[in-house]
Amino acid sequence: MRRSLIYFWRINLAVLLGAAVATAVLTGALLVGDSVRGSLRDLTLERLGRIDFALVAQKYFRTGLATEIASTMESIAPAIILNGSAVQTKSKSRASRINILGVDERFSSFFAASNTNDVEDFNAHLQKQPGQIFPSVVINESLQRQLNARVGDAILLSFQSPSDVQRASLLGRKKTEDVVESVRLTLAAVIPDRGLGRFSLRSHQALPLNAYVFLPVLQNALDQSEKVNALFAAQSTLSGFQTLTGLRTALNSALRLEDFGLFTETHDSYFSLESREAILGPRISERALAVAGELGLPHLPTFTYLANEVTVGDRLLPYSTVCAIPAAVDFPAVSLILQNGEPAPALSENEILLNQWAADDLGAKPGDQITMTYFVVGARDELVTDTTTFLVKGVLQMKGLAADPQLTPEFPGIADADNMADWDPPFPVDLNLIRTRDEAYWDQYRGAPKAFVAWETGRKLWGSRFGNVSSLRIAAAGDLVAAKERFESALLQKLITDQSDFVFQPVKRQGLDASTGATDFSTLFLSFSFFLIASAALLVGLLFRLGVEQRVREIGTRLAVGFAQRRMRWQFLAEGGLLAAIGAGLGLAGATLYAWLIMVGLRNWSGLFGPEASGFLSLHITPASLFIGYVASLLVIAGSIFLALRKLSRLPVPALLAGVTAVETRHARVRRITKGLALSTFFIAAALTVLAVLTGQTSSPGLFFGVGALLLISGLSFFSVWLKSPHKSSLSAKRIGIRQKSGAGQIMRMAMRNAPRNPGRSMLSAALVGCACFVIIAVEAFRHQPGAEEVQRLDSGAGGYTLSAEADTPLHFDLNSASGRFELGFSDADSDSLKDGLIMPFRLRPGDDASCLNLY
């Protein structure tokens, strides 16, 4: 009796522990998901401080915008954000992909709530100290570790120099000395990787590399006085939606044409719309033409380009501007007059008009053919020389548009030169071709076009993604000043309506939304722990049934004297439920420990987040997950107990009184169904395998798991059929090929005879072990370390590329050519090391990292 009681309590204790394990694993998996989400949320709040909205533009705009919209927000701060690199000048330690931020005390005030003293020190360190040679820079600990720098060291920051003209266009400067700007600073302080030191607009768990410079210092280095490219705002007491709407409304009211890089110039009978980029962008030109048409204002779009050479026979005219204008426009200032005094005729695709100076210089007359050579920008920003042949349609008098220098925009390196010999354009020129006659024309007419082509011809030959309109001339029948004001107001409203250059983004809300993660870590770790949870639940059911089997005679007696079977079942369910409830309660404490251990493992051993982000994950416990885990564990365990009792309830009372716990039954129909399932799944798996081999789709993960699951079902079905076969007790050592005298053989023989004794338990054990082995082998099969030869295959995951590199600034030269490497500053040795490789350039648009390494 005592031994039975001890056995009974041991079983109950095992049931209780099994329930605790199931609850700990299930609830712990939920807490892991909560911890990842909570950590990402905390990180968003820490890296943004009180910043709710951010505007980051591709162009520099007036700092005054911040003042004009400040009344809408609780606080607003202008700033400059750049990507670049840093070098410690003594050790030459280098850090790339750093964030260079030009800020002042308005920006640091966003982080004053948590560490006011640190912010005050930060503002003081930004200022240049007495006796300090170079301006100050403040960096965070992550950048300090990469540079191995100390306070007082000289730091060289390099970043992309701004340019009004698109660098990839013909007029854009691409050389390294024009693209990269550097400034030498003194390291004044190192701030921790938290709060202000962890500021970043990117939703990513990795630590940023931040370098802070006083805003006026960075503006001076960039030659962008009183200009910034970013605004940060803190939300007022209104709701986020109302605040963002009001902020955008205030911003739209404060915007001017100059913020879009546009300006107008008034002339005697017209005014012109032009761009600091020397060409109107496609969207801007389209809107401007539409506004002029809607207001009924006569307008003339022009497109002026530079030809390298214009030749007739052996006579050459170097570096001449050519203008494309529409053939028929209602514009009073259009005056192209032929030498005979007649208006110039409309031009077809390959026809051209020369002004008298160019015609005389070339000795050209109507009907002659001329050849024009010019640069166009190739697909990889390289300059390509192209040639087109034109038919001279007529010669123009040197007046009106034929001698108008205003048709030519301010080409960089050309417009400000006193002489053609002083030209310094961003593209190669042969100044030896310049003659005295050319200098004389420049002195008298500057960049006035020497030739005119059809509007469609110019757009076709020289148009690009950057635009195909140099300027838009607009006239008015009445008051020109009033017409100009109407046009500017209408164009500004149209640009604001559909503009994407100046848009405040709700960065904090976006970060908090993204903190839920693209991956549900609760589900992920539940999947990882599925077999452990299932094993614990099934073990609880098995142990509980063993405990009940110790009381089988008691059950039989109660049923014999009139107790209802349902009442007995509920009594045992209540006993099991009580044990499960106590065990699940204990399991909640285990769940906390389990989740904490997972967090420690993810921080230190997974390698998923990188060593620099090791401290970002922390444990977060939510009552909802504890409740869900507790209830779910109870339901799982109660279900397993119910199934265990259900099998015992099928036994007759005499069998229970006799202590019988199982009655062997034969179900031929069930065996046939099971055998059919075993055979069908086996043949389907074999057919899929053969089909995969024939079609060459053997690397499909879905096929792998599908075939594997079918074979697992088939194997378990065959095992079930064997367990329930009628001759399972007549096994002999000869039949199974085992030697009688072997110790292992005897153990195997005993196992084979004992397994069919309780088919349910044997099937349960085999299924758990089989499923666990299948998952382990399947996961391990997909852990693949490719060799060098495999990586270089075009169909590999790396696409055949051995190395990848990302530049902080765009590269406009071909690294496959020696000249391109020279322009980028490669030494001879470095250039030679690349000559046998193939480098494929790509354009990378800025945006959030969407790879599997970003938990957001």
JSON list of N, CA and C in Angstrom, two decimals, residues 368-389:
[
{"chain": "A", "resi": 368, "resn": "ASP", "atom": "N", "xyz": [23.56, 73.33, -97.74]},
{"chain": "A", "resi": 368, "resn": "ASP", "atom": "CA", "xyz": [24.77, 72.60, -97.35]},
{"chain": "A", "resi": 368, "resn": "ASP", "atom": "C", "xyz": [24.47, 71.64, -96.20]},
{"chain": "A", "resi": 369, "resn": "GLN", "atom": "N", "xyz": [25.32, 70.63, -96.11]},
{"chain": "A", "resi": 369, "resn": "GLN", "atom": "CA", "xyz": [25.23, 69.69, -94.99]},
{"chain": "A", "resi": 369, "resn": "GLN", "atom": "C", "xyz": [26.30, 70.03, -93.97]},
{"chain": "A", "resi": 370, "resn": "ILE", "atom": "N", "xyz": [25.93, 70.05, -92.70]},
{"chain": "A", "resi": 370, "resn": "ILE", "atom": "CA", "xyz": [26.89, 70.26, -91.64]},
{"chain": "A", "resi": 370, "resn": "ILE", "atom": "C", "xyz": [26.86, 69.06, -90.71]},
{"chain": "A", "resi": 371, "resn": "THR", "atom": "N", "xyz": [27.99, 68.81, -90.04]},
{"chain": "A", "resi": 371, "resn": "THR", "atom": "CA", "xyz": [28.11, 67.71, -89.08]},
{"chain": "A", "resi": 371, "resn": "THR", "atom": "C", "xyz": [28.33, 68.30, -87.69]},
{"chain": "A", "resi": 372, "resn": "MET", "atom": "N", "xyz": [27.52, 67.87, -86.76]},
{"chain": "A", "resi": 372, "resn": "MET", "atom": "CA", "xyz": [27.61, 68.38, -85.39]},
{"chain": "A", "resi": 372, "resn": "MET", "atom": "C", "xyz": [28.03, 67.23, -84.47]},
{"chain": "A", "resi": 373, "resn": "THR", "atom": "N", "xyz": [29.06, 67.50, -83.64]},
{"chain": "A", "resi": 373, "resn": "THR", "atom": "CA", "xyz": [29.55, 66.52, -82.67]},
{"chain": "A", "resi": 373, "resn": "THR", "atom": "C", "xyz": [29.30, 67.07, -81.28]},
{"chain": "A", "resi": 374, "resn": "TYR", "atom": "N", "xyz": [28.83, 66.22, -80.37]},
{"chain": "A", "resi": 374, "resn": "TYR", "atom": "CA", "xyz": [28.47, 66.67, -79.02]},
{"chain": "A", "resi": 374, "resn": "TYR", "atom": "C", "xyz": [28.58, 65.48, -78.05]},
{"chain": "A", "resi": 375, "resn": "PHE", "atom": "N", "xyz": [28.60, 65.79, -76.77]},
{"chain": "A", "resi": 375, "resn": "PHE", "atom": "CA", "xyz": [28.62, 64.78, -75.73]},
{"chain": "A", "resi": 375, "resn": "PHE", "atom": "C", "xyz": [27.20, 64.41, -75.31]},
{"chain": "A", "resi": 376, "resn": "VAL", "atom": "N", "xyz": [26.99, 63.15, -75.02]},
{"chain": "A", "resi": 376, "resn": "VAL", "atom": "CA", "xyz": [25.78, 62.69, -74.33]},
{"chain": "A", "resi": 376, "resn": "VAL", "atom": "C", "xyz": [26.24, 61.81, -73.17]},
{"chain": "A", "resi": 377, "resn": "VAL", "atom": "N", "xyz": [25.39, 61.68, -72.16]},
{"chain": "A", "resi": 377, "resn": "VAL", "atom": "CA", "xyz": [25.72, 60.89, -70.98]},
{"chain": "A", "resi": 377, "resn": "VAL", "atom": "C", "xyz": [25.23, 59.47, -71.19]},
{"chain": "A", "resi": 378, "resn": "GLY", "atom": "N", "xyz": [26.15, 58.50, -71.01]},
{"chain": "A", "resi": 378, "resn": "GLY", "atom": "CA", "xyz": [25.81, 57.10, -71.19]},
{"chain": "A", "resi": 378, "resn": "GLY", "atom": "C", "xyz": [25.09, 56.52, -70.00]},
{"chain": "A", "resi": 379, "resn": "ALA", "atom": "N", "xyz": [24.81, 55.22, -70.08]},
{"chain": "A", "resi": 379, "resn": "ALA", "atom": "CA", "xyz": [24.03, 54.54, -69.05]},
{"chain": "A", "resi": 379, "resn": "ALA", "atom": "C", "xyz": [24.74, 54.53, -67.71]},
{"chain": "A", "resi": 380, "resn": "ARG", "atom": "N", "xyz": [26.07, 54.58, -67.72]},
{"chain": "A", "resi": 380, "resn": "ARG", "atom": "CA", "xyz": [26.85, 54.55, -66.48]},
{"chain": "A", "resi": 380, "resn": "ARG", "atom": "C", "xyz": [27.50, 55.91, -66.20]},
{"chain": "A", "resi": 381, "resn": "ASP", "atom": "N", "xyz": [26.84, 56.97, -66.64]},
{"chain": "A", "resi": 381, "resn": "ASP", "atom": "CA", "xyz": [27.27, 58.35, -66.40]},
{"chain": "A", "resi": 381, "resn": "ASP", "atom": "C", "xyz": [28.55, 58.70, -67.15]},
{"chain": "A", "resi": 382, "resn": "GLU", "atom": "N", "xyz": [28.98, 57.85, -68.07]},
{"chain": "A", "resi": 382, "resn": "GLU", "atom": "CA", "xyz": [30.16, 58.17, -68.85]},
{"chain": "A", "resi": 382, "resn": "GLU", "atom": "C", "xyz": [29.78, 59.07, -70.02]},
{"chain": "A", "resi": 383, "resn": "LEU", "atom": "N", "xyz": [30.73, 59.90, -70.46]},
{"chain": "A", "resi": 383, "resn": "LEU", "atom": "CA", "xyz": [30.49, 60.79, -71.59]},
{"chain": "A", "resi": 383, "resn": "LEU", "atom": "C", "xyz": [30.75, 60.04, -72.89]},
{"chain": "A", "resi": 384, "resn": "VAL", "atom": "N", "xyz": [29.78, 60.10, -73.78]},
{"chain": "A", "resi": 384, "resn": "VAL", "atom": "CA", "xyz": [29.87, 59.44, -75.08]},
{"chain": "A", "resi": 384, "resn": "VAL", "atom": "C", "xyz": [29.76, 60.50, -76.16]},
{"chain": "A", "resi": 385, "resn": "THR", "atom": "N", "xyz": [30.65, 60.46, -77.11]},
{"chain": "A", "resi": 385, "resn": "THR", "atom": "CA", "xyz": [30.61, 61.41, -78.22]},
{"chain": "A", "resi": 385, "resn": "THR", "atom": "C", "xyz": [29.66, 60.91, -79.30]},
{"chain": "A", "resi": 386, "resn": "ASP", "atom": "N", "xyz": [28.73, 61.78, -79.69]},
{"chain": "A", "resi": 386, "resn": "ASP", "atom": "CA", "xyz": [27.74, 61.42, -80.72]},
{"chain": "A", "resi": 386, "resn": "ASP", "atom": "C", "xyz": [27.80, 62.45, -81.85]},
{"chain": "A", "resi": 387, "resn": "THR", "atom": "N", "xyz": [27.33, 62.07, -83.01]},
{"chain": "A", "resi": 387, "resn": "THR", "atom": "CA", "xyz": [27.41, 62.93, -84.19]},
{"chain": "A", "resi": 387, "resn": "THR", "atom": "C", "xyz": [26.08, 62.88, -84.94]},
{"chain": "A", "resi": 388, "resn": "THR", "atom": "N", "xyz": [25.65, 64.03, -85.44]},
{"chain": "A", "resi": 388, "resn": "THR", "atom": "CA", "xyz": [24.42, 64.12, -86.22]},
{"chain": "A", "resi": 388, "resn": "THR", "atom": "C", "xyz": [24.67, 65.06, -87.41]},
{"chain": "A", "resi": 389, "resn": "THR", "atom": "N", "xyz": [24.09, 64.71, -88.54]},
{"chain": "A", "resi": 389, "resn": "THR", "atom": "CA", "xyz": [24.22, 65.53, -89.76]},
{"chain": "A", "resi": 389, "resn": "THR", "atom": "C", "xyz": [22.93, 66.32, -89.97]}
]
